[in-house]
Coordinates of C-alpha atoms in Angstrom, one line a residue:
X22 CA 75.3 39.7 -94.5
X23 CA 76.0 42.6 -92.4
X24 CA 74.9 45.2 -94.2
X25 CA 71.4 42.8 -94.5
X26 CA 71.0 43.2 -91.0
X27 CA 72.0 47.2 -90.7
X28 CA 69.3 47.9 -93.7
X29 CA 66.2 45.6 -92.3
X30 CA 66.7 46.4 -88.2
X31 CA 65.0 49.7 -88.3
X32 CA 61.9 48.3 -90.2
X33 CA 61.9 45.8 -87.7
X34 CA 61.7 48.5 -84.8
X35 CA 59.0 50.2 -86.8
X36 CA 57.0 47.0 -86.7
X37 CA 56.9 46.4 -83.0
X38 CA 56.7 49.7 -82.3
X39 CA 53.5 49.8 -84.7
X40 CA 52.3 46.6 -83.2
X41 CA 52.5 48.0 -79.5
X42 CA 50.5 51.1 -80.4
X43 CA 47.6 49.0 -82.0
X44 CA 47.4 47.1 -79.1
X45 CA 46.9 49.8 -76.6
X46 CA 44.0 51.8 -78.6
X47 CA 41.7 49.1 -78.9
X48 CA 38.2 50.4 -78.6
X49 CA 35.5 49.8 -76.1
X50 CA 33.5 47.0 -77.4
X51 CA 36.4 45.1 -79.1
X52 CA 36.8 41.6 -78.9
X53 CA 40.2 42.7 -76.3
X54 CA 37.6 45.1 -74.2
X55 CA 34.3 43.9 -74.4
X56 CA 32.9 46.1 -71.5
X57 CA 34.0 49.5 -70.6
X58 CA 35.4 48.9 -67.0
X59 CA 36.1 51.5 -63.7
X60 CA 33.2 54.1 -65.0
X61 CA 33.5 56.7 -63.0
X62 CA 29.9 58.1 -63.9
X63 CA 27.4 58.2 -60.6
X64 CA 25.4 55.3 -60.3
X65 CA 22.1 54.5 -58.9
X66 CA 21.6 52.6 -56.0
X67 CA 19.4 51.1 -53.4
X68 CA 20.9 50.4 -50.4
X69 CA 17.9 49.5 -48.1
X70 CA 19.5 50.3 -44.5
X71 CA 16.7 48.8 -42.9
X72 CA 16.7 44.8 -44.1
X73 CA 18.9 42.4 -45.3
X74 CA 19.5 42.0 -48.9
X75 CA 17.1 44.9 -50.0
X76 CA 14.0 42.6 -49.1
X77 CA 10.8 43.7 -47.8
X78 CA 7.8 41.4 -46.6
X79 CA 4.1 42.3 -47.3
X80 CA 1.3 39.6 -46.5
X81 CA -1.8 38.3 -47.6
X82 CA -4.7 36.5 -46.1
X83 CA -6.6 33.9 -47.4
X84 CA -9.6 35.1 -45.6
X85 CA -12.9 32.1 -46.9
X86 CA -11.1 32.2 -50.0
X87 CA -11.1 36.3 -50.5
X88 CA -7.6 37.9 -50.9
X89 CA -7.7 40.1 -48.1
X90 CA -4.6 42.4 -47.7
X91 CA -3.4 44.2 -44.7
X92 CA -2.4 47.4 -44.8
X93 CA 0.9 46.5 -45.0
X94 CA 3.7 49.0 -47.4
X95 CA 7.3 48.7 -48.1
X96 CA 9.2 51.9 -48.1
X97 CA 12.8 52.3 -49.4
X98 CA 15.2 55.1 -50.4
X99 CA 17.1 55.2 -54.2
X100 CA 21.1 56.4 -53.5
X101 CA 23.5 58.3 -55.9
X102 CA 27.1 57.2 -55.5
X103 CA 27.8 61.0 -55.5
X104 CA 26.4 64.0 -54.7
X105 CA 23.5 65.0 -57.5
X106 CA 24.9 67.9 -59.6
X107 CA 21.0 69.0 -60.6
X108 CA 17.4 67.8 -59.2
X109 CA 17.4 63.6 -60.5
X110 CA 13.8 62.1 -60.9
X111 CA 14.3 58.5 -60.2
X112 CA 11.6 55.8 -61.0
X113 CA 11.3 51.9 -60.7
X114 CA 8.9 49.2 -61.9
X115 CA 7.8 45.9 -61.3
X116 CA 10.1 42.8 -63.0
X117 CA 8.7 39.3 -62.1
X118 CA 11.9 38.3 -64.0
X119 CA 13.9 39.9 -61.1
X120 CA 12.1 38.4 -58.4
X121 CA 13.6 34.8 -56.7
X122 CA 12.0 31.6 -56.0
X123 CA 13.0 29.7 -52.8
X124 CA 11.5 26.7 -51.4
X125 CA 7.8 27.4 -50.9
X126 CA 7.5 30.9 -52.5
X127 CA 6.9 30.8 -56.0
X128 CA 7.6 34.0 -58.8
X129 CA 3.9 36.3 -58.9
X130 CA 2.8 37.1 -62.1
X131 CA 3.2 40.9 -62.9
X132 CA 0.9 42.9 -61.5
X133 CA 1.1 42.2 -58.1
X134 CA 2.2 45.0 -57.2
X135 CA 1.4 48.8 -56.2
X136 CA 3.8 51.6 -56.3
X137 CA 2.1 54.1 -54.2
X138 CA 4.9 56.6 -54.8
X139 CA 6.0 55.7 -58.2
X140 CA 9.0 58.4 -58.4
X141 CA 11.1 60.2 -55.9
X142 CA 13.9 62.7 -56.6
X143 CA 17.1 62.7 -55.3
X144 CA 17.6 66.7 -54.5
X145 CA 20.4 68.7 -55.9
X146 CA 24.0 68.0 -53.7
X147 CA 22.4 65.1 -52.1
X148 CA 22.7 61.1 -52.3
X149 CA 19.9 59.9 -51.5
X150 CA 16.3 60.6 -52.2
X151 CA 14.3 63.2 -49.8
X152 CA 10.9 60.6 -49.5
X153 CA 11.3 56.8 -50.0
X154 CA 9.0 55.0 -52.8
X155 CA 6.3 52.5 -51.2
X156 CA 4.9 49.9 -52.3
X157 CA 1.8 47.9 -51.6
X158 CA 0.3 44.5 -52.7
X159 CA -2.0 45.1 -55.7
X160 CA -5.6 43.1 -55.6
X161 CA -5.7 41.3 -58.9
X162 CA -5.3 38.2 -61.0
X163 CA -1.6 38.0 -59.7
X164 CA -2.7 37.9 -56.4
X165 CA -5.7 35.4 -56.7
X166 CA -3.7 33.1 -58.3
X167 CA -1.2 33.1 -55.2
X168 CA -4.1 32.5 -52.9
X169 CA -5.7 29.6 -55.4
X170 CA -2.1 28.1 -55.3
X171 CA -1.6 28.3 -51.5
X172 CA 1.8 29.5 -51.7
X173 CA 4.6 32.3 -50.4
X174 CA 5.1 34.7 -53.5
X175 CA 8.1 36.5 -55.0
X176 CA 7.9 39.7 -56.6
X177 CA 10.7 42.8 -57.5
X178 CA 11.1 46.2 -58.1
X179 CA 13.9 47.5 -60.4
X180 CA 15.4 50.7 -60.9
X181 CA 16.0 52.6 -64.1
X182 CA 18.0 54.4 -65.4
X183 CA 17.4 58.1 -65.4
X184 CA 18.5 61.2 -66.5
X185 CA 21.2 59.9 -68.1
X186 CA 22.7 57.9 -65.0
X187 CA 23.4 54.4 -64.8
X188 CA 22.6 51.6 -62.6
X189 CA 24.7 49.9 -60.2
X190 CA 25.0 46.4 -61.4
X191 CA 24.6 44.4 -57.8
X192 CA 21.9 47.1 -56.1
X193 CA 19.1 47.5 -58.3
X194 CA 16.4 46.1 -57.2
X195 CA 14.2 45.4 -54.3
X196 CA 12.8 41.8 -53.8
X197 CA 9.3 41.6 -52.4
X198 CA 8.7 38.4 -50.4
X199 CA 4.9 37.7 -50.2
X200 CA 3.3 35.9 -46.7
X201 CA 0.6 33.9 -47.8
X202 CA -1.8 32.9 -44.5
X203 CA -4.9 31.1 -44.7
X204 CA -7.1 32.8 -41.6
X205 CA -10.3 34.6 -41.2
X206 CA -9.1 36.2 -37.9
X207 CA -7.1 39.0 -36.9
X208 CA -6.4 40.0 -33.4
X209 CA -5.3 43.8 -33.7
X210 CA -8.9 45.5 -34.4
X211 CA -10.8 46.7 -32.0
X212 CA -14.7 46.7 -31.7
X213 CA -15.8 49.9 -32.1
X214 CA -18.4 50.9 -34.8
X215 CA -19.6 47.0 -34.2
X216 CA -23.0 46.0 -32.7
X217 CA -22.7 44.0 -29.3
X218 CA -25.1 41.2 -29.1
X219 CA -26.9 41.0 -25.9
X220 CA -26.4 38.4 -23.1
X221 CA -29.5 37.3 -23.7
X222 CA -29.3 36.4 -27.4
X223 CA -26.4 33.5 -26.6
X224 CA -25.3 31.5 -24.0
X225 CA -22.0 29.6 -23.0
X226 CA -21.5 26.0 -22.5
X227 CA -18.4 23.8 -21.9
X228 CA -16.7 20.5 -23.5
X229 CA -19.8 18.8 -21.6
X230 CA -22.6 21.2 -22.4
X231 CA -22.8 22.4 -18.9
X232 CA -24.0 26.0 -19.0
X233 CA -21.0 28.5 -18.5
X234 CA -23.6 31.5 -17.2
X235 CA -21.0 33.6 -15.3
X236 CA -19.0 34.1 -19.1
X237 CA -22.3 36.0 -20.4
X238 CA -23.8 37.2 -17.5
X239 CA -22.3 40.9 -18.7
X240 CA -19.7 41.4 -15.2
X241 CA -16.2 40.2 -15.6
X242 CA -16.4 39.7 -11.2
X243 CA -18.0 36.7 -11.9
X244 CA -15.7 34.1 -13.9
X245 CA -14.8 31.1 -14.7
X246 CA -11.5 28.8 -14.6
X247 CA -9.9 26.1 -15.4
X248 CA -5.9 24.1 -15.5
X249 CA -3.9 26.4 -17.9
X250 CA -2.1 23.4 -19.3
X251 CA -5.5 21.0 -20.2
X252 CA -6.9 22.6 -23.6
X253 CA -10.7 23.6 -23.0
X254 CA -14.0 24.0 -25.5
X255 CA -16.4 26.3 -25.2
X256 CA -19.5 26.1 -27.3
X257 CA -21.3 29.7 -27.8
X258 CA -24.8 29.1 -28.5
X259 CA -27.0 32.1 -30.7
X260 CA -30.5 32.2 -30.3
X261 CA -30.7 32.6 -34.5
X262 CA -28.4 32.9 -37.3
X263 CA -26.5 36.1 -37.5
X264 CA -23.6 37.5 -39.4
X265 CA -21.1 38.0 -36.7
X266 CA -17.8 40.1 -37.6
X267 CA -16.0 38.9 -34.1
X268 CA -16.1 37.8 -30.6
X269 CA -13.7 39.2 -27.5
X270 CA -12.9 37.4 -24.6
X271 CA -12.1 39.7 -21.2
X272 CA -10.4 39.0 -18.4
X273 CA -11.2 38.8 -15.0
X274 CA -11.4 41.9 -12.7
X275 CA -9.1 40.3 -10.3
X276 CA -7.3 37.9 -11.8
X277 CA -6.5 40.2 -15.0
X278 CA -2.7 38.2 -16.1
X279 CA -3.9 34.7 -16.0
X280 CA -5.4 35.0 -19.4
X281 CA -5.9 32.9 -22.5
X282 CA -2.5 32.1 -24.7
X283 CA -4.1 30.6 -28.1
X284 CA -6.8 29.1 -29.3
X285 CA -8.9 27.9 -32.6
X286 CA -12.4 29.7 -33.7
X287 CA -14.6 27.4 -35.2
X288 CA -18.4 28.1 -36.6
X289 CA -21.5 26.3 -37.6
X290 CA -24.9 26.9 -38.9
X291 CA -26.2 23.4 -37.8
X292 CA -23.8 22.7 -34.9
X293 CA -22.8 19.6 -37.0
X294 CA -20.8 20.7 -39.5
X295 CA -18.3 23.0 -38.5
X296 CA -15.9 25.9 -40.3
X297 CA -12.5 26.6 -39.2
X298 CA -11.8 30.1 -39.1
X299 CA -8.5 30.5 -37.5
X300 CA -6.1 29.6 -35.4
X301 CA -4.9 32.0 -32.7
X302 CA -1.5 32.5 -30.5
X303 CA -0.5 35.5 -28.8
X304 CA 3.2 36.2 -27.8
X305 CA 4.5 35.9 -24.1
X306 CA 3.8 39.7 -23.7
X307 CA 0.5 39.7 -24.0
X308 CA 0.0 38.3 -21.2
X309 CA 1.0 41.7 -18.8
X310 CA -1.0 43.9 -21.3
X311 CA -4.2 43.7 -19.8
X312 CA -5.6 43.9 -23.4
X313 CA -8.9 42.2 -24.4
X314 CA -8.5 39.1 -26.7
X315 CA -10.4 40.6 -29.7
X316 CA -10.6 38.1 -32.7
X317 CA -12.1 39.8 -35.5
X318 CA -12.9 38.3 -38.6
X319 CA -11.3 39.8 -42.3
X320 CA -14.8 38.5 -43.6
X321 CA -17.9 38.6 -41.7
X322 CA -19.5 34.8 -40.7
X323 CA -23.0 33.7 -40.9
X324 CA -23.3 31.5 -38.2
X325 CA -25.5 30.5 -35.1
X326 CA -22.6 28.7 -33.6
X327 CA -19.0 29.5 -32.2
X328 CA -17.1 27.0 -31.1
X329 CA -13.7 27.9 -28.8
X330 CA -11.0 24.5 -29.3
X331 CA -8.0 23.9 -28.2
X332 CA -8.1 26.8 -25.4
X333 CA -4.8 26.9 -23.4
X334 CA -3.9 29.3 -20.8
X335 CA -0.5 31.4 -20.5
X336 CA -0.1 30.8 -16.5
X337 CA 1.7 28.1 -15.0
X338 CA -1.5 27.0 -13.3
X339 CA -5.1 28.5 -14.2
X340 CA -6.6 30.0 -17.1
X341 CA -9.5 32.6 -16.3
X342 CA -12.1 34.5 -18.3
X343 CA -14.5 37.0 -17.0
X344 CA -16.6 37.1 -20.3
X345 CA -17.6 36.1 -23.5
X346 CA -19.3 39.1 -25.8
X347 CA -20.2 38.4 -29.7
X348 CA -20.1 41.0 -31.8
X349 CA -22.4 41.6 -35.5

């Protein structure tokens, strides 16, 4: 029996030893290893500094049922985990698949968006790329649907690979939140290239119809006034139909911060029927700017009617205007 035991141990040694060596060369890809982990190849990255999350926001106005869109971009850089060792040319492209739905903000079709810098390059011995990419919404059936719908969108951007680099699993992509708003009024143009109607082609009358002469008589000296807390209408009377692209309210030459806070434009052609075209608040601030109250509209109105609702004052006590002009 001993002499069994002394014949059969080393082949048993040979065994485990053979056994231990077949375990530690299993391949990439086996069954044991089925992803290759602690690559220490560069990756590519973005890393947006400048949000949360790598999210950008662009809007889009319902505008009388035209997608308008501001002129609104999102910019963001690409990173390499390590300094570039030649001149990388880095690209990305639009995935609704990447893109997230959350409560009210539903996944865009593809094609809703515009890469207005479509590749940047990250230089040699740097990390991160010398110009950002940007990105714009893209007018289109993507885009119309969203404003049919009435909804937030969600759209994305995703990196790929290039030059032979990889991707960094949990930074590849950028998600595009899309604001949907349903206005025909913007308050940060100005007036200039419009036509000013004359004072003598409307006039200005309150909740009652009394005539409000001192808000179109041309001089902001001459104003009028009312409790900042009761809301106030003002009806603005054209003597014919005209397509109007906005209206601006001034302030008073001597009572310049007790100013207007928010407000709803309405319109008519009959003075019956009447179109809402947006609803207007300005922030606290505005109230020490001594800027004009400009409401332009994204698309121009036919209308021989305005109608001011719902007018409340920022001050404590009064609300004063100077003027009334109307613009075509």
């Amino acid at each position: 029996m001993n002499r069994i035991i002394k014949k059969t141990m080393p082949a048993l040694l040979g065994s485990l030893a053979l056994l231990s060596a077949c375990q530690s060369e299993q391949e990439v890809g086996s069954t044991l290893y089925p992803v290759e982990e602690g690559s220490n190849q560069p990756k590519l990255y973005i890393h947006d500094l400048q949000s949360e999350g790598n999210k950008g926001t662009l809007r889009v106005i319902n505008a009388n049922s035209v997608a308008t869109v501001p002129n609104d971009t999102v910019s963001f850089y690409v990173r390499l985990s390590e300094p570039a060792e030649r001149d990388i040319e880095v690209s990305v492209v639009e995935d609704s698949t990447a893109a997230v739905a959350t409560g009210n903000r539903v996944v865009m079709n593809q094609g809703a968006l515009q890469l207005l810098s479509p590749t940047v390059t990250i230089a040699k011995g740097s990390k991160q790329s010398a110009m950002p990419f940007k990105v714009a919404l893209k007018k289109g059936a993507a885009l119309n649907k969203l404003i049919a719908d009435g909804k937030n969108g969600a759209a994305a951007l995703v990196l790929k690979a290039s030059d032979g680099l990889a991707v960094a699993k949990n930074y590849s992509k950028m998600l595009i939140n899309v604001d949907y708003t349903k206005t025909n009024i913007y308050t940060d143009g100005d007036v200039s290239g419009l036509t000013e109607l004359s004072t003598s082609d409307y006039a200005v009358y309150d909740e009652n119809y009394n005539s409000l002469s001192r808000l179109c008589d041309g001089s902001t000296s001459s104003y009028w006034y009312g409790f900042s807390t009761n809301p106030h209408t003002f009806y603005i009377s054209l003597t014919g139909a005209e397509t109007l692209q906005g209206i601006q309210l001034l302030r008073t030459a001597r009572y310049k911060f007790w100013f207007v806070k928010s407000l709803i434009v309405e319109t008519s052609t009959d003075g019956l029927t009447w179109t809402e075209q947006g609803v207007v608040k300005y922030p606290d601030e505005f109230a020490l700017s001594e800027d004009e109250a400009t409401l332009r509209f994204y698309s121009p109105v036919s209308a021989s009617y305005i109608r001011l609702v719902n007018v409340l004052g920022n001050a404590s006590r009064y609300i004063m205007l100077g003027e009334i002009k109307v613009f075509k």
